Short mmCIF file of C-alpha atoms and ligand atoms in Angstrom, two decimals:
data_model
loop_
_atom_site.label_atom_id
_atom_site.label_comp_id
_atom_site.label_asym_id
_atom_site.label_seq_id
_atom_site.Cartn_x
_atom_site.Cartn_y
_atom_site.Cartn_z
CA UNK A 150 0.00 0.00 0.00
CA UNK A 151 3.35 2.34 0.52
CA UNK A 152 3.95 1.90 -3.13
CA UNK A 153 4.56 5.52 -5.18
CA UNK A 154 3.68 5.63 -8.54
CA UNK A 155 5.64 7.77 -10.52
CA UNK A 156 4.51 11.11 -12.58
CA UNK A 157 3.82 9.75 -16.54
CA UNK A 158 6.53 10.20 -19.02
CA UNK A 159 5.96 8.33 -22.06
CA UNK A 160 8.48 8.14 -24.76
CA UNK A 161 8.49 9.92 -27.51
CA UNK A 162 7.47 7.06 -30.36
CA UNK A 163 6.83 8.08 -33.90
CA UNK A 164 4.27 5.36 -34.47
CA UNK A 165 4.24 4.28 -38.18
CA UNK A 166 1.78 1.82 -37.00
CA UNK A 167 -1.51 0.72 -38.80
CA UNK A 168 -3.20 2.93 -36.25
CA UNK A 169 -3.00 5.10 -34.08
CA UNK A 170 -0.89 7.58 -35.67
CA UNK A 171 1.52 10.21 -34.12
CA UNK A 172 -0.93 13.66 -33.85
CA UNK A 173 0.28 16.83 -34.39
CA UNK A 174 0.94 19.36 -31.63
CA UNK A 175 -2.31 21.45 -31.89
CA UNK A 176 -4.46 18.29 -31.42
CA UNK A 177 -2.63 17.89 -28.21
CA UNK A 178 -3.31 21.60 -27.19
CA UNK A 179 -7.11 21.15 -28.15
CA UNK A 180 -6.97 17.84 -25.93
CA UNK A 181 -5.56 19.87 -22.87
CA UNK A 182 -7.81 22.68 -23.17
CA UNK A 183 -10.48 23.07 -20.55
CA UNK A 184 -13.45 21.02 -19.99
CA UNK A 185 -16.60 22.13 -20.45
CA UNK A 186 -19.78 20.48 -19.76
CA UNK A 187 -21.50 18.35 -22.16
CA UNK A 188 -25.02 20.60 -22.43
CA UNK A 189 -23.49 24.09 -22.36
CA UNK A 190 -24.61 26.11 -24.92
CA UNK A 191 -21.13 26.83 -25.78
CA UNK A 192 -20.22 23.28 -26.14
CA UNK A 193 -23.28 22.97 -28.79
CA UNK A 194 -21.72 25.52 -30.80
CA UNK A 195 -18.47 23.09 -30.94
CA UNK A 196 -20.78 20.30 -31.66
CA UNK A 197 -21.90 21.42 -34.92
CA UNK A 198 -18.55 22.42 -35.82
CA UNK A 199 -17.85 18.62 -35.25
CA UNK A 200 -20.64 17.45 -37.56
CA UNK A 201 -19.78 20.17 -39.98
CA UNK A 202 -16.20 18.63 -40.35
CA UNK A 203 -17.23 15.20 -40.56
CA UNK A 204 -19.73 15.73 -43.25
CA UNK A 205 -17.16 17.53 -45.55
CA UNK A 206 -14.69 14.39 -44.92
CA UNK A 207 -17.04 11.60 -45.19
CA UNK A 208 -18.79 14.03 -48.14
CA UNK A 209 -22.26 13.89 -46.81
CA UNK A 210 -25.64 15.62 -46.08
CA UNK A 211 -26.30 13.05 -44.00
CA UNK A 212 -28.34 14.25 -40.81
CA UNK A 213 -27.47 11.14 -38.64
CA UNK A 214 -23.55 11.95 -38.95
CA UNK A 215 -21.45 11.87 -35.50
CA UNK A 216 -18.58 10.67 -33.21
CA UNK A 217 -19.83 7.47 -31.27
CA UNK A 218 -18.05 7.48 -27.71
CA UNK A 219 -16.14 4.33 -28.82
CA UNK A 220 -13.27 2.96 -30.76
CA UNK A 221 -13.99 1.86 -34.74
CA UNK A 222 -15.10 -1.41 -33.26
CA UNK A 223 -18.00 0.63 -31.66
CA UNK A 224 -18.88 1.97 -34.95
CA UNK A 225 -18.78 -2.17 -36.41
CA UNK A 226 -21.15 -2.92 -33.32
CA UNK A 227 -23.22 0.23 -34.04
CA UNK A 228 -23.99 -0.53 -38.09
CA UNK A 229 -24.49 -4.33 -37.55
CA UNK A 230 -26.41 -3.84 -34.30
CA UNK A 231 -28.67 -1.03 -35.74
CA UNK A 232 -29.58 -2.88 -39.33
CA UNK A 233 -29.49 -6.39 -38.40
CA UNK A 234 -32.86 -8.46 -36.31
CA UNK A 235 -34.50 -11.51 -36.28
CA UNK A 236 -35.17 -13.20 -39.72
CA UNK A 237 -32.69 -10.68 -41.69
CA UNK A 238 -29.43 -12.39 -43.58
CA UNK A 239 -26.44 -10.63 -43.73
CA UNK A 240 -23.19 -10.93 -46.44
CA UNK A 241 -19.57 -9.72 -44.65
CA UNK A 242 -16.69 -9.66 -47.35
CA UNK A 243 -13.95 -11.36 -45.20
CA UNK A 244 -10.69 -10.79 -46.30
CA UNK A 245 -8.80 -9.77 -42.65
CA UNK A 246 -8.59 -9.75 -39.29
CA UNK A 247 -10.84 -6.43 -39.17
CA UNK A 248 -13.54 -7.33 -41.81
CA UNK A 249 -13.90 -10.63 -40.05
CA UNK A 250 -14.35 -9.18 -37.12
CA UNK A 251 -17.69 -7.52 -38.46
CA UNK A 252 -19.12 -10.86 -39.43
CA UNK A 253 -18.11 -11.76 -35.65
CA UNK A 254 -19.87 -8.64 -34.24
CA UNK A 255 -23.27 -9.45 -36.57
CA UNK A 256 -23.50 -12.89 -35.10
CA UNK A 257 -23.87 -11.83 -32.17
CA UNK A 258 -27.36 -10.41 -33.44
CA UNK A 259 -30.38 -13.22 -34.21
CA UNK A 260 -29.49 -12.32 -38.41
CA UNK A 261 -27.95 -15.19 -40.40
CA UNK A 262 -24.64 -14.31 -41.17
CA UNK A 263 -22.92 -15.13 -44.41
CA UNK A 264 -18.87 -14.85 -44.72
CA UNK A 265 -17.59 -14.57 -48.53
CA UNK A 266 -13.94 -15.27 -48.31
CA UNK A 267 -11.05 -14.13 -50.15
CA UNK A 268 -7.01 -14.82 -49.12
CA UNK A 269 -5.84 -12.17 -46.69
CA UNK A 270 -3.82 -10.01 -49.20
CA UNK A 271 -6.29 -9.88 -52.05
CA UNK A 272 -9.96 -7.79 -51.92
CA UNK A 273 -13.14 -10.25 -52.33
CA UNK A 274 -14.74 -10.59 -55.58
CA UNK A 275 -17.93 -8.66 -56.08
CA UNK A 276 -19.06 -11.62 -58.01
CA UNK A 277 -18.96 -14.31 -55.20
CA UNK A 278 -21.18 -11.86 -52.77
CA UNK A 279 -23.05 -11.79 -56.19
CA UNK A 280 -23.23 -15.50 -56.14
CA UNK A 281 -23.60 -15.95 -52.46
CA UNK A 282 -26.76 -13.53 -52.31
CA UNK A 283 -28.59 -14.70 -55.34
CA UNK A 284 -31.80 -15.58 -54.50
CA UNK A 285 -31.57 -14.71 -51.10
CA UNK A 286 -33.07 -11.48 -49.20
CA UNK A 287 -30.00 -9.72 -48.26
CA UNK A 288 -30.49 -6.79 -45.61
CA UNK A 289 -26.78 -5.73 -45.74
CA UNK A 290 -23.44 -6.44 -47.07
CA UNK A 291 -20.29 -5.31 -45.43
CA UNK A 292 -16.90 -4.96 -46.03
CA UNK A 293 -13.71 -3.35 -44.97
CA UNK A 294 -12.93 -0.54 -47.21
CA UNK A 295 -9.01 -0.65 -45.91
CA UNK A 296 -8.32 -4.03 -44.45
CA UNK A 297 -5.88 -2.84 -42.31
CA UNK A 298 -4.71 -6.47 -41.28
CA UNK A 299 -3.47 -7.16 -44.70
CA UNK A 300 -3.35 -3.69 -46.29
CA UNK A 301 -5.84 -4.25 -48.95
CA UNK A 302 -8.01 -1.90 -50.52
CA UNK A 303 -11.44 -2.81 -51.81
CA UNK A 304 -13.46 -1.01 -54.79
CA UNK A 305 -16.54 0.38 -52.75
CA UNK A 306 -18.30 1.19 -56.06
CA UNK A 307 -18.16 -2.23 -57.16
CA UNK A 308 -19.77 -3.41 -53.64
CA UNK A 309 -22.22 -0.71 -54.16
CA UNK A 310 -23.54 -2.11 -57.44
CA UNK A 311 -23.58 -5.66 -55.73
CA UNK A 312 -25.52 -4.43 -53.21
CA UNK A 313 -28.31 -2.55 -55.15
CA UNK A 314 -28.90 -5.90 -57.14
CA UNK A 315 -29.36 -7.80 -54.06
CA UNK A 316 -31.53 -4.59 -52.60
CA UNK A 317 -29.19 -4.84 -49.85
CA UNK A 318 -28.03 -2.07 -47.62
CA UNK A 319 -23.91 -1.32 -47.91
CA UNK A 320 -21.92 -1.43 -44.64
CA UNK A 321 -18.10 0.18 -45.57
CA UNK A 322 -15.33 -0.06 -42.33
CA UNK A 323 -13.24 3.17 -43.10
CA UNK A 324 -11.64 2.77 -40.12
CA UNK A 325 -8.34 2.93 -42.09
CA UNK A 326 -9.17 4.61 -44.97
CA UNK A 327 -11.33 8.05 -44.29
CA UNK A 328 -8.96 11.24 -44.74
CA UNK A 329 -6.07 8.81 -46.78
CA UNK A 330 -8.28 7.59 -49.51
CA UNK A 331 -11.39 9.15 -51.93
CA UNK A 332 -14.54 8.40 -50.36
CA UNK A 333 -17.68 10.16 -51.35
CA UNK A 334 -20.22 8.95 -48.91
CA UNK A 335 -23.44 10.51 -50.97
CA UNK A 336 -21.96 9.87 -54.07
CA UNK A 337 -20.75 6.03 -53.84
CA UNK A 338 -24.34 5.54 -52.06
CA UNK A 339 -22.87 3.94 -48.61
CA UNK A 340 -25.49 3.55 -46.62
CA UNK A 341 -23.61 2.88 -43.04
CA UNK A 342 -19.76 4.58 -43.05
CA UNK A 343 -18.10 4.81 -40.25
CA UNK A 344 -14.19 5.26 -38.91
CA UNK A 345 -12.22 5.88 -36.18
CA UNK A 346 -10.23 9.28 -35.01
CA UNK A 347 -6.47 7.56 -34.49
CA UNK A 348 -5.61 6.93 -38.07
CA UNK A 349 -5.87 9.13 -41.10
CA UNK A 350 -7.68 11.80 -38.86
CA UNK A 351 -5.20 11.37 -36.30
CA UNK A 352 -6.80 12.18 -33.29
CA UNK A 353 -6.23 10.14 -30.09
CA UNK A 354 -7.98 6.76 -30.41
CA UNK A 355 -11.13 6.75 -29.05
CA UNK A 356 -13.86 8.13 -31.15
CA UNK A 357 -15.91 6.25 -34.00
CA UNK A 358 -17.32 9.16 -36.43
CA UNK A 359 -20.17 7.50 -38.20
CA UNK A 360 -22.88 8.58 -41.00
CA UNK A 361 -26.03 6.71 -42.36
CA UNK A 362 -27.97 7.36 -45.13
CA UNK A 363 -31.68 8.46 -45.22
CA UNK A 364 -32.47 4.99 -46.45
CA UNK A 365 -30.25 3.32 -43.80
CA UNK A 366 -32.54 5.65 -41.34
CA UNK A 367 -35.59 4.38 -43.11
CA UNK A 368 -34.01 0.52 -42.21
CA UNK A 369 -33.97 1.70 -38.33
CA UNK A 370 -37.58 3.47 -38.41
CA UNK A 371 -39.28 0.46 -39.75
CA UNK A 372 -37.32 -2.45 -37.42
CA UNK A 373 -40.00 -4.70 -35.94
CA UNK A 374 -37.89 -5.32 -32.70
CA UNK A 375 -36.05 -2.77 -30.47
CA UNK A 376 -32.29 -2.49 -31.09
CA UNK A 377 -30.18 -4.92 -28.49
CA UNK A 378 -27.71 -2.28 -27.53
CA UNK A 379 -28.69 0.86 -25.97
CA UNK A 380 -25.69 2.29 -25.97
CA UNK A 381 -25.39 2.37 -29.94
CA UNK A 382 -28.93 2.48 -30.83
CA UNK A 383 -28.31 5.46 -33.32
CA UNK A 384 -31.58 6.69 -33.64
CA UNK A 385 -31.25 7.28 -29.61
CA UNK A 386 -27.86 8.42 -29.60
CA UNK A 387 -28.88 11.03 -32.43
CA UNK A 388 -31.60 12.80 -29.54
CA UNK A 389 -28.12 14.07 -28.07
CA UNK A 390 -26.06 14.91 -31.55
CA UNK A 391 -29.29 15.98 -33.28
CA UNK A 392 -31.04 19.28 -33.18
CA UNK A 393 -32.67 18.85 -29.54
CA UNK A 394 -29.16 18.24 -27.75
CA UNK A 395 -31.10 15.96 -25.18
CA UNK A 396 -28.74 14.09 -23.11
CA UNK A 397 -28.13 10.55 -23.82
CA UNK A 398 -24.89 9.50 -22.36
CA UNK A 399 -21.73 11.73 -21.39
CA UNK A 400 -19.46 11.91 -24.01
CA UNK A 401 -15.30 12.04 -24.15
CA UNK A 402 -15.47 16.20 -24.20
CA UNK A 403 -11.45 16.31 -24.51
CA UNK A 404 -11.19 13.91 -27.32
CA UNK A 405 -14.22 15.76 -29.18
CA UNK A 406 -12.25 18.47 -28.68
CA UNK A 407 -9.11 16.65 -30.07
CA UNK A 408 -11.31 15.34 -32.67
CA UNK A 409 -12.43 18.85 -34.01
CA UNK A 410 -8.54 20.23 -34.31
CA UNK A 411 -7.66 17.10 -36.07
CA UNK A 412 -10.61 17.47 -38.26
CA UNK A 413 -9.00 21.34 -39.13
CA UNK A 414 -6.35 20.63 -40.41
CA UNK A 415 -7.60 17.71 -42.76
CA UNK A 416 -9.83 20.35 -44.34
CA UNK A 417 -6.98 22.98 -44.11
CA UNK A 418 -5.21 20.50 -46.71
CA UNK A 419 -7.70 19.97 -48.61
CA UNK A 420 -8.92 16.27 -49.09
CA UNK A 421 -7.87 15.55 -52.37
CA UNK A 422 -4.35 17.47 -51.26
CA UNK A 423 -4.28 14.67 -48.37
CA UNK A 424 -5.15 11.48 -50.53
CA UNK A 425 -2.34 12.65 -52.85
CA UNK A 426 0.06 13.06 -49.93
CA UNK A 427 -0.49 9.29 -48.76
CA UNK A 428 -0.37 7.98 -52.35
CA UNK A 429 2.73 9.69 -53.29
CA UNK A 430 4.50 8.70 -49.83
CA UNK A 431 3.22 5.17 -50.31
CA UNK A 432 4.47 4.86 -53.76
CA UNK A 433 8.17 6.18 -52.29
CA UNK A 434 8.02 3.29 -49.39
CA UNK A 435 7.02 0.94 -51.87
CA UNK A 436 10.02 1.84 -54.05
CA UNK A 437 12.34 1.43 -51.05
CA UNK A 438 11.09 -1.51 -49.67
CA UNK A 439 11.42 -3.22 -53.06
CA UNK A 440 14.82 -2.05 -54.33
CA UNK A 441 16.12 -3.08 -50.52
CA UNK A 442 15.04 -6.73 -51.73
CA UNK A 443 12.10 -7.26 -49.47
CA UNK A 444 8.23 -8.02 -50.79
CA UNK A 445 5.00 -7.09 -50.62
CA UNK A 446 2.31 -9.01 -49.56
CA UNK A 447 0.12 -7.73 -51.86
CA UNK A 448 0.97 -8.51 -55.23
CA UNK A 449 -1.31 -6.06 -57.46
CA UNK A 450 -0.41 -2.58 -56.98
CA UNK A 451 -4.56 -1.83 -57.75
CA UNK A 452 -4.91 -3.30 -54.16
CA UNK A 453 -2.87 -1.56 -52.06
CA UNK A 454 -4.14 0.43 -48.66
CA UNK A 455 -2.09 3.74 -49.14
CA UNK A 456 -2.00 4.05 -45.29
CA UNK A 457 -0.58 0.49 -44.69
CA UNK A 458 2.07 -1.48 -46.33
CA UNK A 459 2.16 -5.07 -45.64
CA UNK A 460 6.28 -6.53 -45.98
CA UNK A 461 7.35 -10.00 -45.92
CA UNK A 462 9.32 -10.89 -43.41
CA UNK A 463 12.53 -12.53 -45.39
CA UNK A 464 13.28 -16.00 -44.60
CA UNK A 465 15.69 -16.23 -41.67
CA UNK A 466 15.26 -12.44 -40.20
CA UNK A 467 13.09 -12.54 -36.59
CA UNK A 468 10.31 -10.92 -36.69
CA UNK A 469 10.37 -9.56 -33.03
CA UNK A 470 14.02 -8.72 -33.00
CA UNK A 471 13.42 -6.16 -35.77
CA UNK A 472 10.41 -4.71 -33.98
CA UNK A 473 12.35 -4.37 -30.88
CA UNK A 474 15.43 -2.70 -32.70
CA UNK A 475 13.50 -0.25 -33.87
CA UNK A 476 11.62 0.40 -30.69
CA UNK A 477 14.20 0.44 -28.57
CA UNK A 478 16.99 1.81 -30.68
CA UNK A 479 15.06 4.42 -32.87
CA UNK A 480 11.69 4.79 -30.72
CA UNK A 481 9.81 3.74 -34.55
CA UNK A 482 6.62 1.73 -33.70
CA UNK A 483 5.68 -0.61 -36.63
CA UNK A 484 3.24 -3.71 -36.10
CA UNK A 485 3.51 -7.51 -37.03
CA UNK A 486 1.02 -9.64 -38.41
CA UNK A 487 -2.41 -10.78 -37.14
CA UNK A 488 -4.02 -14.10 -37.12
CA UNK A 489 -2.57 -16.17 -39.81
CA UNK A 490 0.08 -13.37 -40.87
CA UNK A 491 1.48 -13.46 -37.73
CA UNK A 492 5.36 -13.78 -37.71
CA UNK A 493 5.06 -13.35 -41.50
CA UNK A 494 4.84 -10.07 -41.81
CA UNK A 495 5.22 -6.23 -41.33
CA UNK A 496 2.84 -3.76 -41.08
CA UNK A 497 3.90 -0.24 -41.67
CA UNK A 498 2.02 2.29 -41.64
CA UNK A 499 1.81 5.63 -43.05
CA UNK A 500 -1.57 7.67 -41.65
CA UNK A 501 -2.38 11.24 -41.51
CA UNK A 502 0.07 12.80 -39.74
CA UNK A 503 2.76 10.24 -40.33
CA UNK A 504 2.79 10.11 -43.91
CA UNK A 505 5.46 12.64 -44.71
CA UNK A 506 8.46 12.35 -46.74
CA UNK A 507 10.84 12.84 -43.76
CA UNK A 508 9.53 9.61 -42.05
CA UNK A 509 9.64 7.34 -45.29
CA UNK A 510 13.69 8.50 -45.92
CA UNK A 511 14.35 8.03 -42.19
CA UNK A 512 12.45 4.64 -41.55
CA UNK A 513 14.14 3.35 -44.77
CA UNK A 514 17.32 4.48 -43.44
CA UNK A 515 16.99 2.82 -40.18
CA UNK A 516 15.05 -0.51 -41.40
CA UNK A 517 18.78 -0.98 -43.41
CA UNK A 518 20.77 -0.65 -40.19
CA UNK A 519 18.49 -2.79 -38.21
CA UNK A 520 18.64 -5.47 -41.06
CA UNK A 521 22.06 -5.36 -41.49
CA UNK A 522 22.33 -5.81 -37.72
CA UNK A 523 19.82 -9.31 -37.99
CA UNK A 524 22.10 -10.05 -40.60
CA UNK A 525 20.30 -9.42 -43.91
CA UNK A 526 22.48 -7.79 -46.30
CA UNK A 527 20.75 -4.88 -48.40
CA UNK A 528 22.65 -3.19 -50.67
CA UNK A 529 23.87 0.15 -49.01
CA UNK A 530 21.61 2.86 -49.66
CA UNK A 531 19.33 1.49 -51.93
CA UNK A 532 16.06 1.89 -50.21
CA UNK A 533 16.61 5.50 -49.56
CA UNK A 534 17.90 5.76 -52.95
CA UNK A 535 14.93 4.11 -54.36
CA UNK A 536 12.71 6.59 -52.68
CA UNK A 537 14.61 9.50 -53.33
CA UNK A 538 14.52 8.59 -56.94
CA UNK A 539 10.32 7.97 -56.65
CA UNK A 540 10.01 11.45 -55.19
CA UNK A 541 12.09 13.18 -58.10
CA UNK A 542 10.45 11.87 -60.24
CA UNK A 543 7.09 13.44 -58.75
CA UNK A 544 8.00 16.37 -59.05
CA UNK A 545 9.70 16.24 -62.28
CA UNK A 546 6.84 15.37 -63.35
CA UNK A 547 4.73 18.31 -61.61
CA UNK A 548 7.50 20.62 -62.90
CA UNK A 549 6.56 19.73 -66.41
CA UNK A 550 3.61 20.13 -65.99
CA UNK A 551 3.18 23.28 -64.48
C1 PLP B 811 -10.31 -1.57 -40.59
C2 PLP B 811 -10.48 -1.58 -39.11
N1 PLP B 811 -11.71 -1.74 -38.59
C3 PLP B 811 -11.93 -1.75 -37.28
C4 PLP B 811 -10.90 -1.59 -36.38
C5 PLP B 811 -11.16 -1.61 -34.92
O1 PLP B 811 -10.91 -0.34 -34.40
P1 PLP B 811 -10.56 -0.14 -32.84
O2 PLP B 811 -9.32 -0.90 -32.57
O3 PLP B 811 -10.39 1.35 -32.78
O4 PLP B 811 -11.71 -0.63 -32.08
C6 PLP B 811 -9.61 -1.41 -36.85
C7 PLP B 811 -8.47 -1.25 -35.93
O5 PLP B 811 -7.32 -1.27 -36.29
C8 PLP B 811 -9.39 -1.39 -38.25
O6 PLP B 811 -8.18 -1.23 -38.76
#
């Protein structure tokens, strides 16, 4: 019971993580401003600058558009929970660790779930949800948008169409995507989007912004049996985030705070500024990770998640001695594998405020060193040289163009 516990002093990581990201210093200065309480008029004010924000990034009218109090697994929970009830069927597209666990989440409702399976490192074909709903009365299919496990992208369009032949409401996880990657909620027809505030936003973790469609509100208003979850039954939850204010449950008034800087300075860069940032910076890592002799995971360029890059781990190199070195040695946070990709390979990634040139050059630099140390020999130089060279050429290119 004598036992002190010291003051906190983290260390200083840069997390090139799949999530969360590093933030930048005036999201920590919104965090530590002061509290205010959750129904003072003032802090209404800052709520519709919240829900202003997130409908210019998720590129909605939507009216049911807000941060649930929960991580993006709250916002799975919330669009399964919320669409799914007794008698209904439901497709996932399983393809990862994260879109799996939505088909997880929606069995825990009374629907009948159906998983449509593709190899982690590849998106699932449109055609076998195609095949696996024909016939059938689908009330939603669902997929990851970024599976962040493998770092696959999926086509939402493609889904969409899918969808609307099966009359099927479309669930899209942007948990790793919103912010990094063009999505258009109104015009790509989602009906249930939702993300989370520690990756492309990069806020703290913590917050699940969410939108549904007027038809995905039509879905709630005409449910036969009450929602299981109070917590995220939307159309509740909305009483506090929609024009009324009425108090539902207490929400995280720091990390809304948080949430709103972040939010800034995505628009401040512009969107389409921001998804060419990540590309660009993805396409240099790429180039550097190839030329030092490693590979990808995923084989067709078309499918790569700009935010995370998934690297083989080469034959004979230990996967936790690497993480370590760079940890310890270099404070750089990068993740393994999940599931079955565990020990096999690398996820790096490259979100929001972490996706800058300065952090590709530098991790390249020090992922040589730290191989060289586990004994893989890469040629000296040649990642950062690779990237270098990818970069140049960007701009050559803009040059000419100009
Ligand atoms: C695509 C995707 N969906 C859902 C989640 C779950 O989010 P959280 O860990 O914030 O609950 C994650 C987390 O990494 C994710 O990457």
């Amino acid at each position: 019971m004598t036992q002190q516990v010291g003051e906190l002093n983290p260390p200083y990581r840069l997390m090139l993580t799949p999530g969360p990201s590093s933030v930048d210093p005036r999201v920590y200065r919104a965090l530590a401003t002061p509290l205010v309480g959750h129904v003072d008029p003032w802090f209404r004010g800052c709520m519709d600058d919240v829900q202003v924000l997130l409908r210019q990034i998720f590129q909605t009218e939507n009216r049911i558009t807000m941060p649930l109090s929960a991580s993006g697994s709250g916002g799975i929970e919330a669009s399964v929970v919320n669409t799914l009830e007794h008698g209904d069927e439901a497709i996932v597209a399983v393809n990862g660790t994260f879109s799996d666990r939505m088909a997880v989440i929606a069995g825990h409702t009374p629907a009948k779930v159906t998983k449509v399976e593709a190899p982690y490192g590849q998106p699932v074909d449109p055609e076998d949800v195609r095949r696996a709903g024909k016939g059938r009365k689908i009330k939603i299919v669902g997929f990851a948008h970024g599976e962040t496990s493998s770092g696959v992208i999926t086509n939402i369009d493609n889904f969409r169409k899918v969808a609307d032949e099966l009359g099927a409401l479309l669930i899209v996880d942007t948990v790793a995507s919103l912010a990094a990657v063009p999505i258009d909620v109104d015009r790509q027809r989602i009906d249930i989007c939702f993300s989370g505030t520690q990756k492309a936003i990069s806020a703290p973790p913590g917050m699940s912004p969410i939108t549904v469609s007027p038809r995905g509100e039509e879905a709630f208003r005409t449910r036969k049996t009450k929602v299981q979850s109070w917590y995220f039954d939307l159309t509740t939850a909305m009483n506090y985030w929609g024009k009324d204010r009425l108090y539902h449950h207490t929400p995280p008034v720091s990390l809304i705070f948080a949430l709103r800087e972040a939010m800034r300075m995505v628009m401040e860069e512009g969107l389409e500024a921001r998804w060419e940032r990540h590309r660009l910076n993805q396409l240099a890592l790429i180039a550097g990770i190839e030329a030092m002799g490693l590979e990808l995971l995923v084989k067709n360029p078309r499918d790569r998640l700009p935010t995370v890059t998934a690297v083989m781990i080469p034959h004979g190199v230990d996967d936790a001695k690497v993480r370590n070195q760079l940890l310890d040695e270099f404070n750089i946070e990068i993740a393994g594998g999940l599931g079955p990709l565990k020990a096999k390979i690398w996820r790096v990634g490259l979100m929001g405020h972490c996706s800058q040139k300065s952090n590709v050059l530098m991790f390249l630099a020090v992922l040589e060193k730290v191989l060289l140390d586990q004994g893989f020999g890469v040629p000296s130089g040649a990642g950062v040289g690779a990237a270098v060279r990818s970069y140049t050429h960007v701009d050559t290119a803009a040059a000419v163009s100009r």
